[in-house]
PDB file of C-alpha atoms and ligand atoms in Angstrom:
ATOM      1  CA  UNK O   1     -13.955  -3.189  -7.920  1.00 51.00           C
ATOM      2  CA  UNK O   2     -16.491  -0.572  -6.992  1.00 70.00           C
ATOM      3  CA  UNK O   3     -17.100   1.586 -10.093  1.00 90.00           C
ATOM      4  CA  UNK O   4     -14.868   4.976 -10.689  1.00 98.00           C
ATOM      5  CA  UNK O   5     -16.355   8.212  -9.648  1.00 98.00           C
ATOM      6  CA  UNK O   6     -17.248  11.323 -11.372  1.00 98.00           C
ATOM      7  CA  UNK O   7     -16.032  14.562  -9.583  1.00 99.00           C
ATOM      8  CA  UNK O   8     -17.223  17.642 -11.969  1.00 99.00           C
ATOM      9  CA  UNK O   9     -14.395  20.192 -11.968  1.00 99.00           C
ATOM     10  CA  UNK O  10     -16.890  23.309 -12.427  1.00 99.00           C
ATOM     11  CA  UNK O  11     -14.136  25.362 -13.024  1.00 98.00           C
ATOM     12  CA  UNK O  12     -15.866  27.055 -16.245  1.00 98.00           C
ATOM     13  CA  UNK O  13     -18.975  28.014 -14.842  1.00 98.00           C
ATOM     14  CA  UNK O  14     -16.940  30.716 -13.038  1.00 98.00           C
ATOM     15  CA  UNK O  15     -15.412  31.599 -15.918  1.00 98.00           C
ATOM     16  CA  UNK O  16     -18.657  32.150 -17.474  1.00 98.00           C
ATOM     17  CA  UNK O  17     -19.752  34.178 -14.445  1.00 98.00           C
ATOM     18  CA  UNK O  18     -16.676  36.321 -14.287  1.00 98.00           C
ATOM     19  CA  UNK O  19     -17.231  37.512 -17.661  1.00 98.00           C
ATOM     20  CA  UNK O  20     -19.884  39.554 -16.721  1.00 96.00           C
ATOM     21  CA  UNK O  21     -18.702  40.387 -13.223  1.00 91.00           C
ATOM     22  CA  UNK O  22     -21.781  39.664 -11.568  1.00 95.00           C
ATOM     23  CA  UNK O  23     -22.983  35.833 -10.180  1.00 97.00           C
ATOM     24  CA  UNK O  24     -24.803  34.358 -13.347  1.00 98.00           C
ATOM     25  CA  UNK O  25     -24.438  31.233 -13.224  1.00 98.00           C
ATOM     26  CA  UNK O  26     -25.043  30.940  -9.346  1.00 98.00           C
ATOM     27  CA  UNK O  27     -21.437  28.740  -8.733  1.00 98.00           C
ATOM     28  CA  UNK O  28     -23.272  27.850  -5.320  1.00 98.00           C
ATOM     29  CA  UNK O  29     -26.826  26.501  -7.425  1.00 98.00           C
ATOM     30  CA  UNK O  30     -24.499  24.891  -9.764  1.00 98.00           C
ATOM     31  CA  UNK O  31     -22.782  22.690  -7.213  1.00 99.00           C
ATOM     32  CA  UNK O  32     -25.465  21.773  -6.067  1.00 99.00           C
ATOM     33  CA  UNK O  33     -27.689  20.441  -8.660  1.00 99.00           C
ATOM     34  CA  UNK O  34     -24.193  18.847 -10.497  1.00 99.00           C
ATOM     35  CA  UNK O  35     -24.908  16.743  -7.066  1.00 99.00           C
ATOM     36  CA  UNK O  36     -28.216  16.331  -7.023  1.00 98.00           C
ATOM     37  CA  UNK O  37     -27.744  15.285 -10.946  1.00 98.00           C
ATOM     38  CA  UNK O  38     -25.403  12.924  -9.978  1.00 98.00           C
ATOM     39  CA  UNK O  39     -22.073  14.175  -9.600  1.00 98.00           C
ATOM     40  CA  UNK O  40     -19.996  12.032  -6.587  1.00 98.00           C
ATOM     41  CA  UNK O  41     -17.856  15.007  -6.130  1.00 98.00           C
ATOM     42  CA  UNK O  42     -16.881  18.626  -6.968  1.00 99.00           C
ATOM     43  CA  UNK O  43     -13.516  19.773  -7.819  1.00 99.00           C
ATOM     44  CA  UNK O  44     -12.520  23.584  -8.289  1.00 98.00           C
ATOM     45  CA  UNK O  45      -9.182  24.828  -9.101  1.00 98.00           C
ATOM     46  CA  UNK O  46      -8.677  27.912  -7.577  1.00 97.00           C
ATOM     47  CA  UNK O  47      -5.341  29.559  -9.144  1.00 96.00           C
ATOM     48  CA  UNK O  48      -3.265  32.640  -7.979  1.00 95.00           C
ATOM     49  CA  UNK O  49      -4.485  34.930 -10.604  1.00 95.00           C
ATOM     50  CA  UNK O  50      -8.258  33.959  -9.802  1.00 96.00           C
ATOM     51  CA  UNK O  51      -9.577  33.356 -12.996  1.00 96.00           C
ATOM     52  CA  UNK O  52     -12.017  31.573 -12.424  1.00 98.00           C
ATOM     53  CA  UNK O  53     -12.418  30.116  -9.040  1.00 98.00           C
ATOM     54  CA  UNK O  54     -12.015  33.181  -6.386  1.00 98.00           C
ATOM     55  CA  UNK O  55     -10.726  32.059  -3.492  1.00 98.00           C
ATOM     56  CA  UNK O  56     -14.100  33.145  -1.315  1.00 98.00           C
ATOM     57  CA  UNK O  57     -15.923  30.724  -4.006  1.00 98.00           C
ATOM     58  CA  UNK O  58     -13.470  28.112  -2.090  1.00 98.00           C
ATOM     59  CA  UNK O  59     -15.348  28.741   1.543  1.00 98.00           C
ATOM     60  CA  UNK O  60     -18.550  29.352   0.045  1.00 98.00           C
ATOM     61  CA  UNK O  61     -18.739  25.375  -1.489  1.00 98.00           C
ATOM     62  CA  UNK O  62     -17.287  23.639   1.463  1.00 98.00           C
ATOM     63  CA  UNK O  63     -20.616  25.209   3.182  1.00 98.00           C
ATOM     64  CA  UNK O  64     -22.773  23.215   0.535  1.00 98.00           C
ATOM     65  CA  UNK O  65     -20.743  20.283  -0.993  1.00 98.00           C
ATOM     66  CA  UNK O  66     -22.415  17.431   0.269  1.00 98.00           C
ATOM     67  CA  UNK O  67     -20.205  14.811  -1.867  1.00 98.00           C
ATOM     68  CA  UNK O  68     -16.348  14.949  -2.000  1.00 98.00           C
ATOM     69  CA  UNK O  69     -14.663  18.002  -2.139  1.00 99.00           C
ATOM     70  CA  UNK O  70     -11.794  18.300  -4.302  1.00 99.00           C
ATOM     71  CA  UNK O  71      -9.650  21.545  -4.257  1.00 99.00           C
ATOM     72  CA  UNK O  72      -6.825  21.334  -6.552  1.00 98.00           C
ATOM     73  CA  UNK O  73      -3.346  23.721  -7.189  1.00 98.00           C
ATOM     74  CA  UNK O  74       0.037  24.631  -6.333  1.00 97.00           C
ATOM     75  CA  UNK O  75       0.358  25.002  -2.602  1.00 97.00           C
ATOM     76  CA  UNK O  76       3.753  27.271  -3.518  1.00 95.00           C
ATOM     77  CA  UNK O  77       1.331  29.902  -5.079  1.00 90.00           C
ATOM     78  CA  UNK O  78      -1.102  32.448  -3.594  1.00 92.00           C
ATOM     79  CA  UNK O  79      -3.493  31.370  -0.693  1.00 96.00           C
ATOM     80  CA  UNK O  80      -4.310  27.872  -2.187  1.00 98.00           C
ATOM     81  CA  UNK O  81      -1.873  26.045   1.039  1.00 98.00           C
ATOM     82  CA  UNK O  82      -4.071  28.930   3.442  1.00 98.00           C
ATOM     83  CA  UNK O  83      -7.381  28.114   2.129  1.00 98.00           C
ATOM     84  CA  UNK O  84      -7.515  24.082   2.445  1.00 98.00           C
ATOM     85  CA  UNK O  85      -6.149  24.398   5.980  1.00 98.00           C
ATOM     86  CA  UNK O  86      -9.167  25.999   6.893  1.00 98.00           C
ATOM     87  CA  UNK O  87     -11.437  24.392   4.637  1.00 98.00           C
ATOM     88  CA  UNK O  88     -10.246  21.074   5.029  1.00 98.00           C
ATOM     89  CA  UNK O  89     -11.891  19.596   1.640  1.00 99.00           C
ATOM     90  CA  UNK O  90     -12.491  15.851   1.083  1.00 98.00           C
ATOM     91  CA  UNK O  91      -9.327  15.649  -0.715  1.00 99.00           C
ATOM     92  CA  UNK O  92      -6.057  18.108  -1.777  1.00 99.00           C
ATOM     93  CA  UNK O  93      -4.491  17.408  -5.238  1.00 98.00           C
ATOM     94  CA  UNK O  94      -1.257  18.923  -5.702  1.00 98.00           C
ATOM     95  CA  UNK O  95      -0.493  20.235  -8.911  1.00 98.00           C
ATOM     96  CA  UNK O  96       2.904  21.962  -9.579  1.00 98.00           C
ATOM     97  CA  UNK O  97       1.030  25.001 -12.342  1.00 94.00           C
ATOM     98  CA  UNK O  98       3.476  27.426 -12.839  1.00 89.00           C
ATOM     99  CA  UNK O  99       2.318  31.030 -13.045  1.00 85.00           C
ATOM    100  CA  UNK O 100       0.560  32.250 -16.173  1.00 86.00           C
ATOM    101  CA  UNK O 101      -0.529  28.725 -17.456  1.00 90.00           C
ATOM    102  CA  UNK O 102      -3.228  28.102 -19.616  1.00 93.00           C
ATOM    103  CA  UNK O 103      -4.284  25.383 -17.846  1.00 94.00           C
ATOM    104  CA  UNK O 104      -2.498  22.695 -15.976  1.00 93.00           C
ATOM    105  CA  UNK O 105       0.452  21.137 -18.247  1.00 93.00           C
ATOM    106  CA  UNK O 106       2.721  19.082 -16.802  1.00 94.00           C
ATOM    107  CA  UNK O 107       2.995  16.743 -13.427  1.00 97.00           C
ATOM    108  CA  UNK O 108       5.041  16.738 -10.045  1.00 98.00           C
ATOM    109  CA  UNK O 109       9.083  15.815 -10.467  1.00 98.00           C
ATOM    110  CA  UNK O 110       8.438  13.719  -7.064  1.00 98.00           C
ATOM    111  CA  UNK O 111      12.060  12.897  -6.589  1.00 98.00           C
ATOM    112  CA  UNK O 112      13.400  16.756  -6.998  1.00 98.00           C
ATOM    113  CA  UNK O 113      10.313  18.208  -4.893  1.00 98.00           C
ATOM    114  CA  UNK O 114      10.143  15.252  -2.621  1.00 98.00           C
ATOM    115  CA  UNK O 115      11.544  16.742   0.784  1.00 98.00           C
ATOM    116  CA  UNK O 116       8.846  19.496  -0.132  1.00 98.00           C
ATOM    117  CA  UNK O 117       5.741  16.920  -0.833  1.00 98.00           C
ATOM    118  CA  UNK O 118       6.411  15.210   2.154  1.00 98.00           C
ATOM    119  CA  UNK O 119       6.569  18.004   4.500  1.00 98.00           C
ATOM    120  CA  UNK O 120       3.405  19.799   3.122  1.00 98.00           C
ATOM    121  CA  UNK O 121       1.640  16.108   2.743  1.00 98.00           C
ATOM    122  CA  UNK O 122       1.910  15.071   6.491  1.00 98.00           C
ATOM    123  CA  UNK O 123       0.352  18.725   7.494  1.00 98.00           C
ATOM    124  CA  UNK O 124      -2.326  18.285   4.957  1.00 98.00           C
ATOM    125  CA  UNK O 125      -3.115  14.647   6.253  1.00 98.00           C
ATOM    126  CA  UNK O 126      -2.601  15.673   9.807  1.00 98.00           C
ATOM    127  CA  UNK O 127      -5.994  17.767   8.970  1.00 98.00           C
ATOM    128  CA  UNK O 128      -7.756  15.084   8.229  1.00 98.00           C
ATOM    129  CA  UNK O 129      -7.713  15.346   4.376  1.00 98.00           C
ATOM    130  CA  UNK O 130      -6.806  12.590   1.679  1.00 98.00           C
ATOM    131  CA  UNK O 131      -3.886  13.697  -0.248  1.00 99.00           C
ATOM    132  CA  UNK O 132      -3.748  13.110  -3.836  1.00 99.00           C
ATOM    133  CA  UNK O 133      -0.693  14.461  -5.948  1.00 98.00           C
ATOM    134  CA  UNK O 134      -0.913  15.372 -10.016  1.00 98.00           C
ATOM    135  CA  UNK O 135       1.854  12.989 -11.863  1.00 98.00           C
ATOM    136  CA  UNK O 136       2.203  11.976 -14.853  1.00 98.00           C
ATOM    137  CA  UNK O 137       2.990   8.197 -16.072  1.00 98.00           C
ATOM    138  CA  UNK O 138       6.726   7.647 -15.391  1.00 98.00           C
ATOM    139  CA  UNK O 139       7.432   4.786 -13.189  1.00 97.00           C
ATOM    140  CA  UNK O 140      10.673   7.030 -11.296  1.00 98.00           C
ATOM    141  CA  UNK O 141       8.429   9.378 -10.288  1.00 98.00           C
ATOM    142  CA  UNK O 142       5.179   6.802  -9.081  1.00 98.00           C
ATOM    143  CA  UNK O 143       7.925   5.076  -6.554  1.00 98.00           C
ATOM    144  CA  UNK O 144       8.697   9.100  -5.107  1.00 98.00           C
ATOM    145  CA  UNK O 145       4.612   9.399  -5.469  1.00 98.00           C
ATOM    146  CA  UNK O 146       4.718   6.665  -2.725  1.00 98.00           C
ATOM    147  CA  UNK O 147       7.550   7.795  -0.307  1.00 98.00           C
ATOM    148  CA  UNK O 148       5.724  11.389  -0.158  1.00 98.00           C
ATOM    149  CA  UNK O 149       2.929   9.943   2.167  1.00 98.00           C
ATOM    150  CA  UNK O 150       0.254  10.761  -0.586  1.00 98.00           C
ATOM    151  CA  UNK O 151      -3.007   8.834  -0.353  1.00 98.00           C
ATOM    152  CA  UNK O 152      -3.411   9.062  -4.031  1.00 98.00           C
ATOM    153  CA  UNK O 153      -2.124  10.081  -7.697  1.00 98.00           C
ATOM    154  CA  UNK O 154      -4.099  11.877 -10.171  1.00 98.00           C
ATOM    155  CA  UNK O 155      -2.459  10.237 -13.728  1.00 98.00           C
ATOM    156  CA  UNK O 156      -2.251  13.752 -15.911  1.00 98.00           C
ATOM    157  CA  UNK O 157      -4.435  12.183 -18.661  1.00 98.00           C
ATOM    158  CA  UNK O 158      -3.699  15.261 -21.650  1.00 98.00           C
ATOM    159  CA  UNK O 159      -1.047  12.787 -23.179  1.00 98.00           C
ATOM    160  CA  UNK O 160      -3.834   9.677 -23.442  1.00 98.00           C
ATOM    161  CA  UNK O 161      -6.472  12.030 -24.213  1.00 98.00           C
ATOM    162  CA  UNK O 162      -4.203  13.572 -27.647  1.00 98.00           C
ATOM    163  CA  UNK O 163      -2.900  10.045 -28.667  1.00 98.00           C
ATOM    164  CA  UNK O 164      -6.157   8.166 -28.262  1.00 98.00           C
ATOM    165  CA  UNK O 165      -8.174   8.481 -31.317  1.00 98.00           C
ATOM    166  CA  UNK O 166      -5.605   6.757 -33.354  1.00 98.00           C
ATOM    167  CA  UNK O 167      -4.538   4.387 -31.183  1.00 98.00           C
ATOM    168  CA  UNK O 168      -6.204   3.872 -27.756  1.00 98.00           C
ATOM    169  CA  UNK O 169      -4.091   0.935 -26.819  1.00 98.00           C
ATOM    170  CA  UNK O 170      -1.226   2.897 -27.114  1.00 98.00           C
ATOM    171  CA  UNK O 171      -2.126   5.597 -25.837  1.00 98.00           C
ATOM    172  CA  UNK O 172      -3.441   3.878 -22.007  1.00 98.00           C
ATOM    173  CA  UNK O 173      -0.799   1.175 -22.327  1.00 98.00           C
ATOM    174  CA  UNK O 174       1.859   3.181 -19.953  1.00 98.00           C
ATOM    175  CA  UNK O 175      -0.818   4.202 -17.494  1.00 98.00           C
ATOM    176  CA  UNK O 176      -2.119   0.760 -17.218  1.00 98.00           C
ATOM    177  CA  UNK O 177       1.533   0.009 -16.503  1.00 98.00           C
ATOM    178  CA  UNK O 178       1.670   2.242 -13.735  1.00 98.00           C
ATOM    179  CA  UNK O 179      -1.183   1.859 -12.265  1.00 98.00           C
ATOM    180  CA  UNK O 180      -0.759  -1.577 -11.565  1.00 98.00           C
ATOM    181  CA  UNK O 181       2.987  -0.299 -10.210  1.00 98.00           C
ATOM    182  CA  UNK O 182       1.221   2.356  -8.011  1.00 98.00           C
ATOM    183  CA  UNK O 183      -1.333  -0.103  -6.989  1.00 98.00           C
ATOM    184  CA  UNK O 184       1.151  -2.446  -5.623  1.00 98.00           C
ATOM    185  CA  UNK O 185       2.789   0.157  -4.116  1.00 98.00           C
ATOM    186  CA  UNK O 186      -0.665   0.834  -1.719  1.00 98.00           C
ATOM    187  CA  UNK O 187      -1.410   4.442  -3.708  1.00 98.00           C
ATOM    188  CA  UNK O 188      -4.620   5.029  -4.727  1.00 98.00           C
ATOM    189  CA  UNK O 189      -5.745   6.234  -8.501  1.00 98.00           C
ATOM    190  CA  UNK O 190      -7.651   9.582  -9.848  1.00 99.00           C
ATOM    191  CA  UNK O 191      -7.065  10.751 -13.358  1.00 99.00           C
ATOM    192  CA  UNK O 192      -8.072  13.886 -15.190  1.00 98.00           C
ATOM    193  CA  UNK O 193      -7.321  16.697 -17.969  1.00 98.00           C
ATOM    194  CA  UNK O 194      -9.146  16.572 -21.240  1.00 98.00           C
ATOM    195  CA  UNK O 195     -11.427  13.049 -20.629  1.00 98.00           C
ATOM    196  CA  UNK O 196     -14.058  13.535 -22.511  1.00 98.00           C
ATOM    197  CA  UNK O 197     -17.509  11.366 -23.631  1.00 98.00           C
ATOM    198  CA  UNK O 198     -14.901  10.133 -26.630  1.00 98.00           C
ATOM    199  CA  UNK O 199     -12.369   8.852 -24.371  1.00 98.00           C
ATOM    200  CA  UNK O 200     -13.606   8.124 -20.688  1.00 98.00           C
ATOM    201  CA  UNK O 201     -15.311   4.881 -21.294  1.00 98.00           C
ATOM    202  CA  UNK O 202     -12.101   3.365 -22.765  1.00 98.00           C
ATOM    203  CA  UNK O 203      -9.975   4.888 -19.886  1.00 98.00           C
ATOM    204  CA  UNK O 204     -12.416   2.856 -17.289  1.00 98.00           C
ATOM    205  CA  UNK O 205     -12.855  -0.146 -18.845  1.00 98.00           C
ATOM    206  CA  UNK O 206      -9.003  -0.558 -19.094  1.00 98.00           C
ATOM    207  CA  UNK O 207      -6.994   1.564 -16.614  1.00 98.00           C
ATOM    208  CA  UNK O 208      -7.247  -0.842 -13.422  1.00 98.00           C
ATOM    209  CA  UNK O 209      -7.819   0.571  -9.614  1.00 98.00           C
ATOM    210  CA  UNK O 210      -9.505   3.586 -10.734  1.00 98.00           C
ATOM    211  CA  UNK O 211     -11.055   5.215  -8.203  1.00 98.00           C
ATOM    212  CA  UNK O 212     -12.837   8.701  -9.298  1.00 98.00           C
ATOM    213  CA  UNK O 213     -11.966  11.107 -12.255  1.00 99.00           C
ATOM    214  CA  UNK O 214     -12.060  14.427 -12.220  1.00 98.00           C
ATOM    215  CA  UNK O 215     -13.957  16.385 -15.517  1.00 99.00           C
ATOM    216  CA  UNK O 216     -14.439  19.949 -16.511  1.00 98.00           C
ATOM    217  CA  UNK O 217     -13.472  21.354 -19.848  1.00 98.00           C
ATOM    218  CA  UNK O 218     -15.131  18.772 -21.683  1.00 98.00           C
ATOM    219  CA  UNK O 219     -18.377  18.387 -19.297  1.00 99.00           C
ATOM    220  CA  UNK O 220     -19.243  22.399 -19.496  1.00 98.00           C
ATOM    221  CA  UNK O 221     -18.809  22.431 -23.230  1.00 98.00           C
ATOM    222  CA  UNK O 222     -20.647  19.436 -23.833  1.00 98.00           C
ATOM    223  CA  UNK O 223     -23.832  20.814 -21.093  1.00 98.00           C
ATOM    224  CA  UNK O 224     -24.095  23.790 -23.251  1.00 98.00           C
ATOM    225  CA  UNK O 225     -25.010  21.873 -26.094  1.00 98.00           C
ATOM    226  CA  UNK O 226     -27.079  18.811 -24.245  1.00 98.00           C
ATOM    227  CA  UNK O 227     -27.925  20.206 -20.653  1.00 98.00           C
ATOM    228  CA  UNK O 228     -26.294  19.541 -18.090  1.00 98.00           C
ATOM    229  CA  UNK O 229     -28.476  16.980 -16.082  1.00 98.00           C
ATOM    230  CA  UNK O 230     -28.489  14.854 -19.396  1.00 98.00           C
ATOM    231  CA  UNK O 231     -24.436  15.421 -19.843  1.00 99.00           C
ATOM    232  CA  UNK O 232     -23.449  14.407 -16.013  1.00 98.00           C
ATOM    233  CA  UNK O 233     -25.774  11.277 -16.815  1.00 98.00           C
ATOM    234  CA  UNK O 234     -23.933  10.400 -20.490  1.00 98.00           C
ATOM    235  CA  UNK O 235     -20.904  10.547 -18.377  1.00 98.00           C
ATOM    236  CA  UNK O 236     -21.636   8.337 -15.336  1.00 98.00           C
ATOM    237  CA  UNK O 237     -22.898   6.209 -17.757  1.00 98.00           C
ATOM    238  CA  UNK O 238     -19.337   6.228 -19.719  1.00 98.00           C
ATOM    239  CA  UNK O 239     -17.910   5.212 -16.566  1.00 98.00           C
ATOM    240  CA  UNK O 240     -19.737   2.426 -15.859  1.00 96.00           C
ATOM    241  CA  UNK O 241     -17.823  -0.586 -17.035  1.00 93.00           C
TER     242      UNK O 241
HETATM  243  C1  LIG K 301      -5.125  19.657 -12.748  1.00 76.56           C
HETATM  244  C2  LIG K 301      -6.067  19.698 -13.869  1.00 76.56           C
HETATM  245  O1  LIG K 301      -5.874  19.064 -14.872  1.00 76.56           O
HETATM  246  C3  LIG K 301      -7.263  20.553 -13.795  1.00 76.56           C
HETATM  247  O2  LIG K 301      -7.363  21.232 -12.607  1.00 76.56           O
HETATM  248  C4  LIG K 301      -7.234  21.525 -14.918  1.00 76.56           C
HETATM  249  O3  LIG K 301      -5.984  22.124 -14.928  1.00 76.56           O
HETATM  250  C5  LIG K 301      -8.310  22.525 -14.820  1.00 76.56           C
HETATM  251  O4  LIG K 301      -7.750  23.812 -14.760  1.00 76.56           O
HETATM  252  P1  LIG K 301      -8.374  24.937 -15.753  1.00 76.56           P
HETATM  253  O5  LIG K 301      -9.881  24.797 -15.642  1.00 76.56           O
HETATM  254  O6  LIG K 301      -7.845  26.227 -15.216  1.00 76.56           O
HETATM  255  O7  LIG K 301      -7.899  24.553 -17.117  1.00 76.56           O
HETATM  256  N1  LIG K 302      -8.014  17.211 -12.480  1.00 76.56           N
HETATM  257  C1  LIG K 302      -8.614  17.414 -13.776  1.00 76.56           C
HETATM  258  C2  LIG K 302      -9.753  18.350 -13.646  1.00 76.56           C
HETATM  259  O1  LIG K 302     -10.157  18.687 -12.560  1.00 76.56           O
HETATM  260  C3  LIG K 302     -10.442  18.834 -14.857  1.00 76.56           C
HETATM  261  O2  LIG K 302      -9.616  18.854 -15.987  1.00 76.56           O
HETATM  262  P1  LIG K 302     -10.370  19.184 -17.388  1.00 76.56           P
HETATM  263  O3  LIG K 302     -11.449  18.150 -17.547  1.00 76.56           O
HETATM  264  O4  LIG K 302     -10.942  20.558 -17.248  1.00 76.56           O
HETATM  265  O5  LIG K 302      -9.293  19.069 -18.432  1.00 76.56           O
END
């Protein structure tokens, strides 16, 4: 199997630049060279409240982004469903954040939202754009993934991520369990939310059908300290199994 990619989730860089309300760091110079340093895709989350990602920032990248682009969010909230109509990104992921989150904490109840997924799913991939929905390891809820139409799950990785140190096998063992389930349903696989350089090389040599992860918390933090050509590098090479 071809190896998994690495879409940079640059997220934090806004953050960064919103603090001082003016455009330092350049989100636009940073896409760019996370590409040219060998990112295979970008992914922004652009939430209601704007924290981070504006939703301009949104049109601004799909005029640059040269890889895959991944927009991410809750199309119940604020312009996110608007936006990737027009934008059409590489991909949609479809994560159910309730307002006021501190970040993204839980995945999509596929059977109770699944008249909704489907509906908004078939637009989206009448546009032209792969669908990929945010889920979390429960086989119920992978067999709903499936009847939605999506193209893909993204596995919500926080519970591996907390449980690995002291016991990695444990911690994968019920996404390897899906993943073969979704596989054999004909879904395809992202995962993402707290991988880091401790973690991701485990999660690629054993999580099977793993087609691209999506990294941002961990990748800024860790670019402050070691730059962030030599960071995107440290993590390609933890994915390459
Ligand atoms: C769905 C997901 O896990 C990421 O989009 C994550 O939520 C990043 O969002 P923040 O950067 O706002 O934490
Ligand atoms: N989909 C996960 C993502 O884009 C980034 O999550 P994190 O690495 O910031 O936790």
């Amino acid at each position: 199997m071809s190896q998994t990619k690495l879409s940079v989730n640059i997220n934090k860089f806004a953050t960064l630049r919103n603090a001082r309300g003016a455009n330092n760091p350049n989100l636009i110079q940073v896409a760019q060279d996370c590409e040219r340093f060998g990112a295979q895709g970008i992914t922004i989350h652009p939430r209601p409240d704007e924290r981070h990602i504006r939703y301009e920032d949104a049109y601004e990248l799909a005029k640059i982004v040269t890889t895959e682009f991944n927009i991410e969010g809750n199309p119940q909230k604020g312009r996110f469903l608007e936006i990737v109509k027009e934008i059409k990104p590489t991909q949609v992921t479809l994560v159910p954040d309730s307002d006021g989150v501190l970040t993204s904490n839980a995945g999509w109840d596929t059977i109770k939202h699944q008249d909704y997924l489907k509906e908004i799913i078939t637009d989206l991939k009448n546009l032209g754009i792969r669908v990929s929905i945010f889920i979390d390891p429960i086989d119920q809820f992978i067999e709903a993934a499936a009847t939605t139409g999506a193209d893909r799950i993204e596995f919500y990785t926080e519970s591996y991520a907390n449980n690995f140190k002291e016991n990695p096998k444990k911690a994968i063992q019920k996404y390897v369990q899906c993943a073969e389930f979704a596989h054999k349903l004909g879904l395809g696989i992202n995962a993402g939310h707290d991988l880091d350089l401790d973690n991701l090389n485990y999660l690629a040599k054993h999580l099977p059908y793993l087609q691209e992860v999506s990294i941002g918390h961990a990748l800024v933090c860790d670019a402050l300290y070691l730059g962030l050509e030599n960071t995107i590098g440290l993590y390609k090479r933890a994915l390459k199994v």
